[in-house]
Structures are given as C-alpha cells and as structure tokens.
PDB file of C-alpha atoms in Angstrom:
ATOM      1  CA  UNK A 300     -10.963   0.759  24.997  1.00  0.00           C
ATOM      2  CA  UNK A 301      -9.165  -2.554  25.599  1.00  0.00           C
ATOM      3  CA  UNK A 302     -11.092  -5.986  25.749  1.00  0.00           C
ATOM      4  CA  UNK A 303      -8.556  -8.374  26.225  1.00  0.00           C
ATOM      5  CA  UNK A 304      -9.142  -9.893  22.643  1.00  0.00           C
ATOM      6  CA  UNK A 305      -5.049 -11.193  22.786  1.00  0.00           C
ATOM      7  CA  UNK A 306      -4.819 -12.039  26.626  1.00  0.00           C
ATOM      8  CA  UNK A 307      -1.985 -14.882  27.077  1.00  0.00           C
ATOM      9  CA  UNK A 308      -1.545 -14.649  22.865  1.00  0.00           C
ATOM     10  CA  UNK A 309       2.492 -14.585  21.833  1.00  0.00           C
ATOM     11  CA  UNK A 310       3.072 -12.998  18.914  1.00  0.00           C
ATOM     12  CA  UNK A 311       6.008 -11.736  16.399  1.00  0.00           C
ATOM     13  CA  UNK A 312       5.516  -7.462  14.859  1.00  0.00           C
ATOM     14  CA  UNK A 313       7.779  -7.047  11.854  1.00  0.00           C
ATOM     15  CA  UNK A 314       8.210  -3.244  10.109  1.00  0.00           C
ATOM     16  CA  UNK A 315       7.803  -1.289  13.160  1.00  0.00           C
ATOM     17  CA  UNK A 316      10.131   1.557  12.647  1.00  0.00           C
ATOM     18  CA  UNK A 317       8.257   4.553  14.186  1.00  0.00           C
ATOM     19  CA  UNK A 318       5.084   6.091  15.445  1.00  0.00           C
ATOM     20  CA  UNK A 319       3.536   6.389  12.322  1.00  0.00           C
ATOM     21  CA  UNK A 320       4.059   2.825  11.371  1.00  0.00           C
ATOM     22  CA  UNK A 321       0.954   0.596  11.221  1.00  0.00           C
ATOM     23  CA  UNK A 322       3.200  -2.195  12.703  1.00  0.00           C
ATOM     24  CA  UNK A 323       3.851   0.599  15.861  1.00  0.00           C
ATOM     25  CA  UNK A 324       0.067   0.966  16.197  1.00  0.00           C
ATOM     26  CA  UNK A 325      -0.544  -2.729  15.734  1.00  0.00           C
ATOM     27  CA  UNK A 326       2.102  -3.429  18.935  1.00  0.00           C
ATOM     28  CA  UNK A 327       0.068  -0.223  21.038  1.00  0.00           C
ATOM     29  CA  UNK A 328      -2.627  -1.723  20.422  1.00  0.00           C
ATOM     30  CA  UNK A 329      -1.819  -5.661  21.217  1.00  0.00           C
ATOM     31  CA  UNK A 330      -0.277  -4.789  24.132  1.00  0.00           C
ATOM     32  CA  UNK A 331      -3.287  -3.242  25.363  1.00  0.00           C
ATOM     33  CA  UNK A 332      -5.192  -6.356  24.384  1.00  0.00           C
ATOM     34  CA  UNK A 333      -3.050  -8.326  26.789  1.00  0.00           C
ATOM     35  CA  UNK A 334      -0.654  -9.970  24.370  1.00  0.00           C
ATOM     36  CA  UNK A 335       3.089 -10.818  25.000  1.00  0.00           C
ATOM     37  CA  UNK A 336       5.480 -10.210  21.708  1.00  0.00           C
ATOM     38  CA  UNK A 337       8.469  -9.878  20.396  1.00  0.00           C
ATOM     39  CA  UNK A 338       9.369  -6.711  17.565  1.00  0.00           C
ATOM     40  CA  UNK A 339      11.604  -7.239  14.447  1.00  0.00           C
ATOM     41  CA  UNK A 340      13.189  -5.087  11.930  1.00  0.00           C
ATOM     42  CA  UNK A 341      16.293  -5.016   9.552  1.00  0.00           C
ATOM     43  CA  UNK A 342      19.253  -3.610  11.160  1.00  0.00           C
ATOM     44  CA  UNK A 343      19.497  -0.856   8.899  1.00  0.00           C
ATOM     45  CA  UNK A 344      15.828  -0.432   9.553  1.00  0.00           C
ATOM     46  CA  UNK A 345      16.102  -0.819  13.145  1.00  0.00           C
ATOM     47  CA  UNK A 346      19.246   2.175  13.085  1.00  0.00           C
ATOM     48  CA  UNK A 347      16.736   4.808  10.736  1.00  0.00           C
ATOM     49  CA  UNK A 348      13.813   4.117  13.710  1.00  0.00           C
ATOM     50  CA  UNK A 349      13.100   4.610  17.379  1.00  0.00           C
ATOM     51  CA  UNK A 350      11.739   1.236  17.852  1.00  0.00           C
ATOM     52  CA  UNK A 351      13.574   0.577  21.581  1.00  0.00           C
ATOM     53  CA  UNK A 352      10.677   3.722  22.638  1.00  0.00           C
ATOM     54  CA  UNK A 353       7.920   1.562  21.037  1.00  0.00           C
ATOM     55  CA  UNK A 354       9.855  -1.922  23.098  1.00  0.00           C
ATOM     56  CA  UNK A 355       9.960   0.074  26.444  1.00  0.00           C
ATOM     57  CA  UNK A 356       6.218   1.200  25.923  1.00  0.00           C
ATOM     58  CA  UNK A 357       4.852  -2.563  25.399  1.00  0.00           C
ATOM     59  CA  UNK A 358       7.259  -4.666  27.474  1.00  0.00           C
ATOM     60  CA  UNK A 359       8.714  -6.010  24.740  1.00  0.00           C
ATOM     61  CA  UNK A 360      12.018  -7.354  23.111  1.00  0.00           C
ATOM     62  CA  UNK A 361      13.411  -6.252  19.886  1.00  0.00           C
ATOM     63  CA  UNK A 362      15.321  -9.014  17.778  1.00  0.00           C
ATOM     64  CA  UNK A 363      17.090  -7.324  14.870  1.00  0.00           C
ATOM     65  CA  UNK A 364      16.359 -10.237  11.478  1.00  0.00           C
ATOM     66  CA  UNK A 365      16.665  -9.601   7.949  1.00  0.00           C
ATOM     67  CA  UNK A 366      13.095 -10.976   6.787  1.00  0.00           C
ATOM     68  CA  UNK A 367      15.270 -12.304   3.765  1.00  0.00           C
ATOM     69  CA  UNK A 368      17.563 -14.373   5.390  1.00  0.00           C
ATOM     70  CA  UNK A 369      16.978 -17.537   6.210  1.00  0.00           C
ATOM     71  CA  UNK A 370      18.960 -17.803   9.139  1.00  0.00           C
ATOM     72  CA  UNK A 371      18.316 -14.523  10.192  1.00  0.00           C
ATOM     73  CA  UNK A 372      14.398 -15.760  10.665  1.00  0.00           C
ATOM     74  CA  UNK A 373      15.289 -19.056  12.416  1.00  0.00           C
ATOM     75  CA  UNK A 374      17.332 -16.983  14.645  1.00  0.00           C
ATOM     76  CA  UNK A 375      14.624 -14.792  15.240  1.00  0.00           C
ATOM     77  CA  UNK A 376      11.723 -17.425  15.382  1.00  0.00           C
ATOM     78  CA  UNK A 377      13.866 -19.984  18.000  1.00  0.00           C
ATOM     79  CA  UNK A 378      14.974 -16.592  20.377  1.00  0.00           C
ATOM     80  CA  UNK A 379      11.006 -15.818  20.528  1.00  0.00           C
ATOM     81  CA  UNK A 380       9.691 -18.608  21.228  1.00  0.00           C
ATOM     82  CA  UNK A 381      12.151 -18.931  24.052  1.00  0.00           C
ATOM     83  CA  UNK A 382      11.580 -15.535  25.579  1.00  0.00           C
ATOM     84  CA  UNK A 383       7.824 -15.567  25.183  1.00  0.00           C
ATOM     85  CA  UNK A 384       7.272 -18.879  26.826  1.00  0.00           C
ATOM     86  CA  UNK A 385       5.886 -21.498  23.849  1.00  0.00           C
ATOM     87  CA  UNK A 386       5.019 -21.212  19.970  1.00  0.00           C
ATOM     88  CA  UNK A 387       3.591 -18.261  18.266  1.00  0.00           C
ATOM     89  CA  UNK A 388      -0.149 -17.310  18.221  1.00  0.00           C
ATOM     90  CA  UNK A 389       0.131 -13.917  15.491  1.00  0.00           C
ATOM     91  CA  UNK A 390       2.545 -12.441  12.874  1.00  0.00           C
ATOM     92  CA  UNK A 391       2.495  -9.329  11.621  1.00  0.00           C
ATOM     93  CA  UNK A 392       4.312  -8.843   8.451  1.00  0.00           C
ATOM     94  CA  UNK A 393       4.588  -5.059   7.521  1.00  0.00           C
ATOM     95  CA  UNK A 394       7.240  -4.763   5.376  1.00  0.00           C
ATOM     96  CA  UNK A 395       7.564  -2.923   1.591  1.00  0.00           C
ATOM     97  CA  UNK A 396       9.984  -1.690  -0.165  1.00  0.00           C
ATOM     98  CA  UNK A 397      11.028  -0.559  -3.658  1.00  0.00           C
ATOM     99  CA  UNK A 398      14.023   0.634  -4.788  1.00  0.00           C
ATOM    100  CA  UNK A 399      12.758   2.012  -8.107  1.00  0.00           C
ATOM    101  CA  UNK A 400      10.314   3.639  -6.498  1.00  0.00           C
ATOM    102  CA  UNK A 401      12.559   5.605  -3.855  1.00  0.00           C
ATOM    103  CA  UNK A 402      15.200   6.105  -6.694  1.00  0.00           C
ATOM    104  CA  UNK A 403      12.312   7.530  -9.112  1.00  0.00           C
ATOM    105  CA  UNK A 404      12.592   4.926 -11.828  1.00  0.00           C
ATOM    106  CA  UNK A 405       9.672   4.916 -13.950  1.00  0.00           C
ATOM    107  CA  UNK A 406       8.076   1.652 -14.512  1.00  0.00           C
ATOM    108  CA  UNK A 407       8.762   1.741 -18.318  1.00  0.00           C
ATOM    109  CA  UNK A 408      12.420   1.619 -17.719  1.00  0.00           C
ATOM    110  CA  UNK A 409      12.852  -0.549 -13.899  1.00  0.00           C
ATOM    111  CA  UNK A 410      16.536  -1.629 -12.659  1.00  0.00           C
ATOM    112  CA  UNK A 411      16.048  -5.148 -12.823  1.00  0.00           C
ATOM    113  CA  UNK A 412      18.892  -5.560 -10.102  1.00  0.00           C
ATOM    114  CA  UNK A 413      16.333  -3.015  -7.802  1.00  0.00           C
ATOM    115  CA  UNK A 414      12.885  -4.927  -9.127  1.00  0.00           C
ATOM    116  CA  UNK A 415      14.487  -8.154  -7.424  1.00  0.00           C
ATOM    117  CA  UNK A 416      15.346  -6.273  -4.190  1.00  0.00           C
ATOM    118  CA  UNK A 417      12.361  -4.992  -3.345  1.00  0.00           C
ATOM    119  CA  UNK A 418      10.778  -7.998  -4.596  1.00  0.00           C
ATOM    120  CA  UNK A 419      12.175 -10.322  -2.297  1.00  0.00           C
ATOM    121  CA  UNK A 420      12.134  -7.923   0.391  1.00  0.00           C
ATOM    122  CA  UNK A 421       8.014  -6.876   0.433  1.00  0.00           C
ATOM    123  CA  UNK A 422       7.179 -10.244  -1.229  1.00  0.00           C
ATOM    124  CA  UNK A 423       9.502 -13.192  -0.711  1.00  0.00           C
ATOM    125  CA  UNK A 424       9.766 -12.580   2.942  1.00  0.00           C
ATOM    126  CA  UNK A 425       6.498 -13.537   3.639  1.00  0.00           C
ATOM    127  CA  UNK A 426       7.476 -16.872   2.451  1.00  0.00           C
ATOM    128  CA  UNK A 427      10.464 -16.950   4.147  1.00  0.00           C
ATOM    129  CA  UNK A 428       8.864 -16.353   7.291  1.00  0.00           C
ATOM    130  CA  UNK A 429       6.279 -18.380   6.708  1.00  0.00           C
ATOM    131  CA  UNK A 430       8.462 -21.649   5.603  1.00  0.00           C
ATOM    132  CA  UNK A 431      10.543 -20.868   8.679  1.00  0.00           C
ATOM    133  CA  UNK A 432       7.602 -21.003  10.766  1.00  0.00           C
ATOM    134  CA  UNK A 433       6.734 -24.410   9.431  1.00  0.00           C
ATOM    135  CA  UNK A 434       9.607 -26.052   9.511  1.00  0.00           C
ATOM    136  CA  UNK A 435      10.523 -24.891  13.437  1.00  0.00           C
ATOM    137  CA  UNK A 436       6.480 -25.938  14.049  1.00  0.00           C
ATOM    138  CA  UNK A 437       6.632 -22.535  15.964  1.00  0.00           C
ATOM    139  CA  UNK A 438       3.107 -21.273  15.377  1.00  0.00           C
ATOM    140  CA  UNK A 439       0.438 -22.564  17.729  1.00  0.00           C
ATOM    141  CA  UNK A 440      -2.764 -24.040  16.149  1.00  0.00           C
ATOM    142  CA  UNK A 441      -4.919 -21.555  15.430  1.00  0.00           C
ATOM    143  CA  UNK A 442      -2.665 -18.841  15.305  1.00  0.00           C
ATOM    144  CA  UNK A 443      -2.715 -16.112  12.884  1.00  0.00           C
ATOM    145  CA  UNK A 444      -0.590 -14.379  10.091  1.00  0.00           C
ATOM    146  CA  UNK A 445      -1.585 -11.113   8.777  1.00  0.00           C
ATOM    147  CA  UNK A 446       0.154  -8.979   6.163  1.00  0.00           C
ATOM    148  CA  UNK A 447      -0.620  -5.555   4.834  1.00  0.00           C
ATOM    149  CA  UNK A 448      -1.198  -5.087   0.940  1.00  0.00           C
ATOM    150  CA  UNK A 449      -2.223  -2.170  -1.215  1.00  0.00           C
ATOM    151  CA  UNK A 450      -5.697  -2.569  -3.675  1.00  0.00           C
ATOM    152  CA  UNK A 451      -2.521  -1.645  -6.343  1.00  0.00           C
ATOM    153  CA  UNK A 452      -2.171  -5.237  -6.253  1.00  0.00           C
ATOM    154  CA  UNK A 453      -5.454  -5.291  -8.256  1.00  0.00           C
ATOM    155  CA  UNK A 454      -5.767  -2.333 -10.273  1.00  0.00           C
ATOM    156  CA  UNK A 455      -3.363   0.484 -11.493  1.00  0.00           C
ATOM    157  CA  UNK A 456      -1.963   3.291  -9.814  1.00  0.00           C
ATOM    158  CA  UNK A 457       0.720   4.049 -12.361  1.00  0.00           C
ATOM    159  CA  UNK A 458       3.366   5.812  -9.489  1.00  0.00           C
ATOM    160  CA  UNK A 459       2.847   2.399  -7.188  1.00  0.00           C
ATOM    161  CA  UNK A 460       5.328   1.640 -10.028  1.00  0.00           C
ATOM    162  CA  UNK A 461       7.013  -2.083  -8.934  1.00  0.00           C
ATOM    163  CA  UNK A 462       5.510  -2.339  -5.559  1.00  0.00           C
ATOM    164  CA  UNK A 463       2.128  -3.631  -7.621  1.00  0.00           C
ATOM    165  CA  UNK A 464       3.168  -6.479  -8.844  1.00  0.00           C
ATOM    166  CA  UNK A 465       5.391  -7.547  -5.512  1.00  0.00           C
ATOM    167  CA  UNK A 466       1.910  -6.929  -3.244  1.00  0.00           C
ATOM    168  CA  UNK A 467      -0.012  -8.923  -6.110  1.00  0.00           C
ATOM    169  CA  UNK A 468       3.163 -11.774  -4.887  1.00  0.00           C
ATOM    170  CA  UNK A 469       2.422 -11.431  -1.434  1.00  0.00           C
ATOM    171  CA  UNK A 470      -1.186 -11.726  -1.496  1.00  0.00           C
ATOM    172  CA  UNK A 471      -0.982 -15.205  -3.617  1.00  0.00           C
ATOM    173  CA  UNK A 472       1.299 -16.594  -1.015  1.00  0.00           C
ATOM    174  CA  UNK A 473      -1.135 -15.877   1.545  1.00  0.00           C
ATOM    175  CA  UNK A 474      -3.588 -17.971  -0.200  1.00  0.00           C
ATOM    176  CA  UNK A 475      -1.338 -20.461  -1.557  1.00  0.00           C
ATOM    177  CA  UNK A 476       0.705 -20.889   2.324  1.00  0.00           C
ATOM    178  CA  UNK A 477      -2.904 -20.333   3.897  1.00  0.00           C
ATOM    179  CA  UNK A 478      -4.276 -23.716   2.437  1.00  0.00           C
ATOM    180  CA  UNK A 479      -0.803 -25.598   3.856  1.00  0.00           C
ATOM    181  CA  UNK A 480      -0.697 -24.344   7.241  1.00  0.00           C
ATOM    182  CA  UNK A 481      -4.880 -24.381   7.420  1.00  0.00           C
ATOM    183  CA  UNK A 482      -4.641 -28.461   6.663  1.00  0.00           C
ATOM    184  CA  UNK A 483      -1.785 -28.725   9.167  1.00  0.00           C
ATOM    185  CA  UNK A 484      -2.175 -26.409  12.049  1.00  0.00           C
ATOM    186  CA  UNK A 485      -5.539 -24.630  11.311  1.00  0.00           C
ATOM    187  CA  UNK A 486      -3.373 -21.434  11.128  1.00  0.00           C
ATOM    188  CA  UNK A 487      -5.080 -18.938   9.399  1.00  0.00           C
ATOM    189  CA  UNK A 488      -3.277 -16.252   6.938  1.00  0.00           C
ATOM    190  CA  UNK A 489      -4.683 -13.416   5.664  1.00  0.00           C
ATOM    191  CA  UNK A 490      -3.650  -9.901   3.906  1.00  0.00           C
ATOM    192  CA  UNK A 491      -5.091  -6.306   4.695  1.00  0.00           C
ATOM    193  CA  UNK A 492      -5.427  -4.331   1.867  1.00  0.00           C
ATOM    194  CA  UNK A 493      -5.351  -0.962   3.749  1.00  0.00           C
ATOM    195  CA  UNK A 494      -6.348   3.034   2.594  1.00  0.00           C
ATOM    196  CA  UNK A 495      -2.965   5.489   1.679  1.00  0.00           C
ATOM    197  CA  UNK A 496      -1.602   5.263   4.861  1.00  0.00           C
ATOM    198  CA  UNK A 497       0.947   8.397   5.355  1.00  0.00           C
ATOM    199  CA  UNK A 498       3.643   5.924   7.023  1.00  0.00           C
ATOM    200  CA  UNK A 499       7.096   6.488   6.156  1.00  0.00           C
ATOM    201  CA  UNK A 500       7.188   4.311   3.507  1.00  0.00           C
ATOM    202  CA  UNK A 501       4.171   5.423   2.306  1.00  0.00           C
ATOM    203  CA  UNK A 502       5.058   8.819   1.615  1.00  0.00           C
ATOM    204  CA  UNK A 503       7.433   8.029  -0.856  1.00  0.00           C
ATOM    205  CA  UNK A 504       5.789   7.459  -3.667  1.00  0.00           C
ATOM    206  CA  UNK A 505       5.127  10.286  -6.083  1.00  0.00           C
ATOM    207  CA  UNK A 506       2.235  12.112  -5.767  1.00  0.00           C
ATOM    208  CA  UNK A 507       0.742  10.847  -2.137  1.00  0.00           C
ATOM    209  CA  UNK A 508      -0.420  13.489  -0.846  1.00  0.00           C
ATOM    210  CA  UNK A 509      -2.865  14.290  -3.355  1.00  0.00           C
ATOM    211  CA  UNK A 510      -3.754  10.628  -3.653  1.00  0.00           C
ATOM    212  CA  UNK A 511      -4.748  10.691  -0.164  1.00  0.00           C
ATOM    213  CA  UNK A 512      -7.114  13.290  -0.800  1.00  0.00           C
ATOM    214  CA  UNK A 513      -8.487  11.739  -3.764  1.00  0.00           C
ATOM    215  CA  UNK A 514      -9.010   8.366  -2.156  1.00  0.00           C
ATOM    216  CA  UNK A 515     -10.726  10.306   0.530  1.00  0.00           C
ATOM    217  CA  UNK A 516     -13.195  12.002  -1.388  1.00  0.00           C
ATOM    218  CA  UNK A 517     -14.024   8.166  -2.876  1.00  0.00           C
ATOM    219  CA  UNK A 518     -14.701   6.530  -0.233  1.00  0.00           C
ATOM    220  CA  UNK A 519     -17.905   7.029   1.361  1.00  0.00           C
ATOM    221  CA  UNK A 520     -16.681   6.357   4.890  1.00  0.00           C
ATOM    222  CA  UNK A 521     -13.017   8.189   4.142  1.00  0.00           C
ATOM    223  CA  UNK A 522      -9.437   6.921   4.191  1.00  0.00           C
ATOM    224  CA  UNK A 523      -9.042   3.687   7.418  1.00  0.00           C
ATOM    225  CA  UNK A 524      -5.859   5.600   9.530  1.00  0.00           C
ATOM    226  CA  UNK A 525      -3.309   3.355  10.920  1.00  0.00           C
ATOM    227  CA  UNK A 526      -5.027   3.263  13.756  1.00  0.00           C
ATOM    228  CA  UNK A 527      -7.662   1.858  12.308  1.00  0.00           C
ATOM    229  CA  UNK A 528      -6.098  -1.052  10.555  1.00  0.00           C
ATOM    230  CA  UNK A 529      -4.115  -1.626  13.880  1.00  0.00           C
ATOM    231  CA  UNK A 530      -7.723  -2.445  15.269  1.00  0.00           C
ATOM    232  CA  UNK A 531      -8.697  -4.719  12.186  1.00  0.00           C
ATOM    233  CA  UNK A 532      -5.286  -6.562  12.635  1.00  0.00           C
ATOM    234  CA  UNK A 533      -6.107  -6.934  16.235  1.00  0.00           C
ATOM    235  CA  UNK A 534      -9.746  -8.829  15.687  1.00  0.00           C
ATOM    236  CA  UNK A 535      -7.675 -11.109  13.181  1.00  0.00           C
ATOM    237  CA  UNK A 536      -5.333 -11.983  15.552  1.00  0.00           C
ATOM    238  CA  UNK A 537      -7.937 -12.945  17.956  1.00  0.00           C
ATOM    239  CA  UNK A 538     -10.292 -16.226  18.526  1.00  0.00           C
ATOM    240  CA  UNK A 539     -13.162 -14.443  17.106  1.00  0.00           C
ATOM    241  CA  UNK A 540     -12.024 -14.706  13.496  1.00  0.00           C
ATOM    242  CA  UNK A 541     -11.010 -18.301  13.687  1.00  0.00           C
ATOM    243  CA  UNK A 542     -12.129 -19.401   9.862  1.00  0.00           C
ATOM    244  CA  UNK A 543     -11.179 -16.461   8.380  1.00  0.00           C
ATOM    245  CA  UNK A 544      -7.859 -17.335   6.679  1.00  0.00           C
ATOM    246  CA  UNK A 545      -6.694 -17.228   2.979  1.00  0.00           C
ATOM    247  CA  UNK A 546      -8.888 -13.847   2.440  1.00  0.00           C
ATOM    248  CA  UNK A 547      -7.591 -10.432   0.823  1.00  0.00           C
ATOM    249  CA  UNK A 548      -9.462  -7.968   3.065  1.00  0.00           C
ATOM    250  CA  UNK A 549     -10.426  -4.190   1.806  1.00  0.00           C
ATOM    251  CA  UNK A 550      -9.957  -2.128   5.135  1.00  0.00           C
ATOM    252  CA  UNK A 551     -10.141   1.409   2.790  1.00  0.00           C
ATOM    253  CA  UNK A 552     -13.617   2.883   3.901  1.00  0.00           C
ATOM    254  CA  UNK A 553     -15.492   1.127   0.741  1.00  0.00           C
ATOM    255  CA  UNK A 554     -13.240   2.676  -1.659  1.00  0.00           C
ATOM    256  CA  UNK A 555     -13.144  -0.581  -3.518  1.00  0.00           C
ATOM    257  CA  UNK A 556     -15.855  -0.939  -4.485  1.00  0.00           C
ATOM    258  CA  UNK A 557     -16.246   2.475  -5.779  1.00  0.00           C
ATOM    259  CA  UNK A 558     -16.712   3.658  -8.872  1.00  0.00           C
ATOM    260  CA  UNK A 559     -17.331   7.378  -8.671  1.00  0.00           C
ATOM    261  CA  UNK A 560     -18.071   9.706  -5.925  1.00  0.00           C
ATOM    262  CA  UNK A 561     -20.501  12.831  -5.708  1.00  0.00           C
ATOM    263  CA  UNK A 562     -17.834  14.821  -4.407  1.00  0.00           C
ATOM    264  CA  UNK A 563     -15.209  13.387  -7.386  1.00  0.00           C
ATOM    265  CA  UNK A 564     -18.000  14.743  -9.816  1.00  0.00           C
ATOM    266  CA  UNK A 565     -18.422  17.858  -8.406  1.00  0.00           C
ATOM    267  CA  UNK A 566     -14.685  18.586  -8.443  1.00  0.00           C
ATOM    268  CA  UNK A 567     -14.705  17.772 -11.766  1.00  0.00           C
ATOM    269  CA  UNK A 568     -17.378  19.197 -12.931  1.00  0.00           C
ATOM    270  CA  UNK A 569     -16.073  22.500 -11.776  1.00  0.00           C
TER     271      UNK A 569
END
C-alpha cells in the first residue's frame, strides 16, 4: 500500500545491483511513494547487475559513478540535479565491500592493500558523497541521507572479518557529517543497522546461511527482509521523521537487544 510519503521528493539510490538488493527494494518502493530519482552504481557493478530492468520499472535514470571518486560523484550529483529538476531531498548509500572477505582472508592475517579497498569503498564513500553534496549545496533543506550498517559494527561476528570495523567508520561519519549538515541545511543523516539480509553481497561471508537462522531464532519478531528495511528507509526519507538525524537505528526484529532466546536454549539444550 502506497501513501505518497515521497510525492515531488528527488532523490539519489546507490548499490542497486539486482532484485535482491535492499537499494532495488528501496527504489520499488520510492517510486511507489511518488518520488522522482536517479540510480547509481560502479561500472563494474553496474556490468555484474540488471539495474536498466529496475530503471525501466521506476522511470528512472541510471548514472554509472565510482562512490570513490571525487569527480565521479560531482559528475553524478550536477547530472541529477539537472535531470530531476532542483537539489536532492534523499540518499541512499548501500554500498559494502571487502576484499578479504570475498578472497577468504582471515582477520588474523588481512591484505592491508585489500583492508584499504574495501575500506574506502563501504566507508569513505559516504564521506565522499557526503562532502560532494556540500560543497555543490545539492541537498535540499531537510533532506535525508540514509546508509545501511550491520550491528557487527558493535559487537563481534568473527567471519564479518574487515567489514566490522569499515561499518563502525561509516556509522561515525553519519554522526560526525550529521551535526555539519544539521547546523547548515537541517539535513538529517542516519544509518540502518539491518537483520542478515541474503543480498548478494550478503551471502558472501562464511557461514550465512546458518547465521540467518540463528539470528532468526533470536529475535523475538524474526529477521527484518529487505523489504522491510526498504519500508523503514522510506519513513526516513519522508517529512514525518524530520529530527531524526545522527541516529544508528536497529531494524533486526529486537535482536539487539537480545541476550538469549527460548528457542536458542532449547536447541542447545538438546
């Protein structure tokens, strides 16, 4: 059911690459709230994906940037603004990515050269885009950033491996950018800290599937799908969260603040 939450918004999706990407869901779903945007992806991404289905669904154009190029993101902020009409209203940034983790290199012995990759590619864009942003003045005042974390960013999940300490990164420039742009522009920015998700990024981190289950049977109202957090990204986009900004927000069915379950205990008490 639609409710027009985004009517006559403008907005930028990064990370879409196919239908079981939350950034797919979060375009599905602010398309049917009425909003106009624009979708982004590496070009490498863009080539693995099916992302002109998702554009041709939601009226939208695709603009290939590399989140970690500067130029890339100017290009990609200046071309939006001039096909959607004015400044910017909501980001999505959905992007992670760890070459340790896709090359299976335990933590206890990372490639530095691949820890500073996928570093600056699930972290350091977000301030990229964000400084970009500023400096063009191309999001409108009370607009709204929103990127997707993991609660690994908090506590341990030893096969997360890397990606923990670059979501911990990304989550501190939310609150550290959210204060600027807040004092300038009243722009709010905010993470998601969302359930295992089986995206395809997702799934390739060792072990997932049973972690899935596990953080299943913890939470008492079960894993949040994509679909899900494509809903919670859509009420942060909108006017009805206006002074919600700087906030890490669980969307993971309660899991944490779990401790244990009934159901963990009864599996283990087997």
């Amino acid at each position: 059911m639609a409710y027009n939450l985004l009517k006559g918004k403008k907005g930028i999706i990064f990370g879409a690459l196919d239908s079981n990407s939350i950034a797919w869901k979060v375009a599905e779903r602010a398309y049917e709230e009425g909003a106009i945007f624009t979708l982004t992806n590496a070009p490498v991404a863009m080539r693995m994906g099916e992302i002109q289905k998702l554009a041709e669904k939601t009226n939208a154009h695709i603009i290939p940037a590399d989140a970690t190029v500067l130029d890339d993101l100017e290009k990609l902020f200046i071309q939006s603004m001039e096909i959607l009409g004015g400044p910017i209203d909501f980001v999505l940034h959905s992007i992670g990515m760890s070459v340790n983790v896709r090359k299976g290199r335990p933590y206890t012995d990372l490639n530095y050269e691949w820890l500073t990759k996928g570093w600056d590619v699930s972290a350091v864009s977000f301030h990229k885009v964000l400084q970009t942003a500023w400096k063009l003045d191309a999001i409108a005042e009370w607009g709204s950033v929103v990127a997707l974390t993991y609660i690994a960013a908090q506590r341990t999940f030893p096969d997360y491996n890397d990606m923990a300490e670059n979501k911990a990164y990304l989550e501190s420039i939310a609150r550290s950018f959210g204060y600027h742009y807040g004092v300038r522009k009243k722009v709010r920015i905010n993470t998601i800290s969302q359930s295992p998700t089986r995206t395809t990024a997702g799934s390739g981190v060792k072990g997932f599937d049973a972690f899935i289950d596990y953080a299943e049977k913890m939470s008492p109202l079960g894993n949040a799908t994509a679909e899900d957090c494509a809903d919670y990204c859509i009420t942060l986009f909108s006017d009805l969260t206006r002074r919600v900004t700087m906030q890490n927000l669980y969307h993971d069915g309660g899991f944490s603040s779990m401790g244990v379950s009934q159901l963990i205990m009864e599996q283990f008490g087997k």
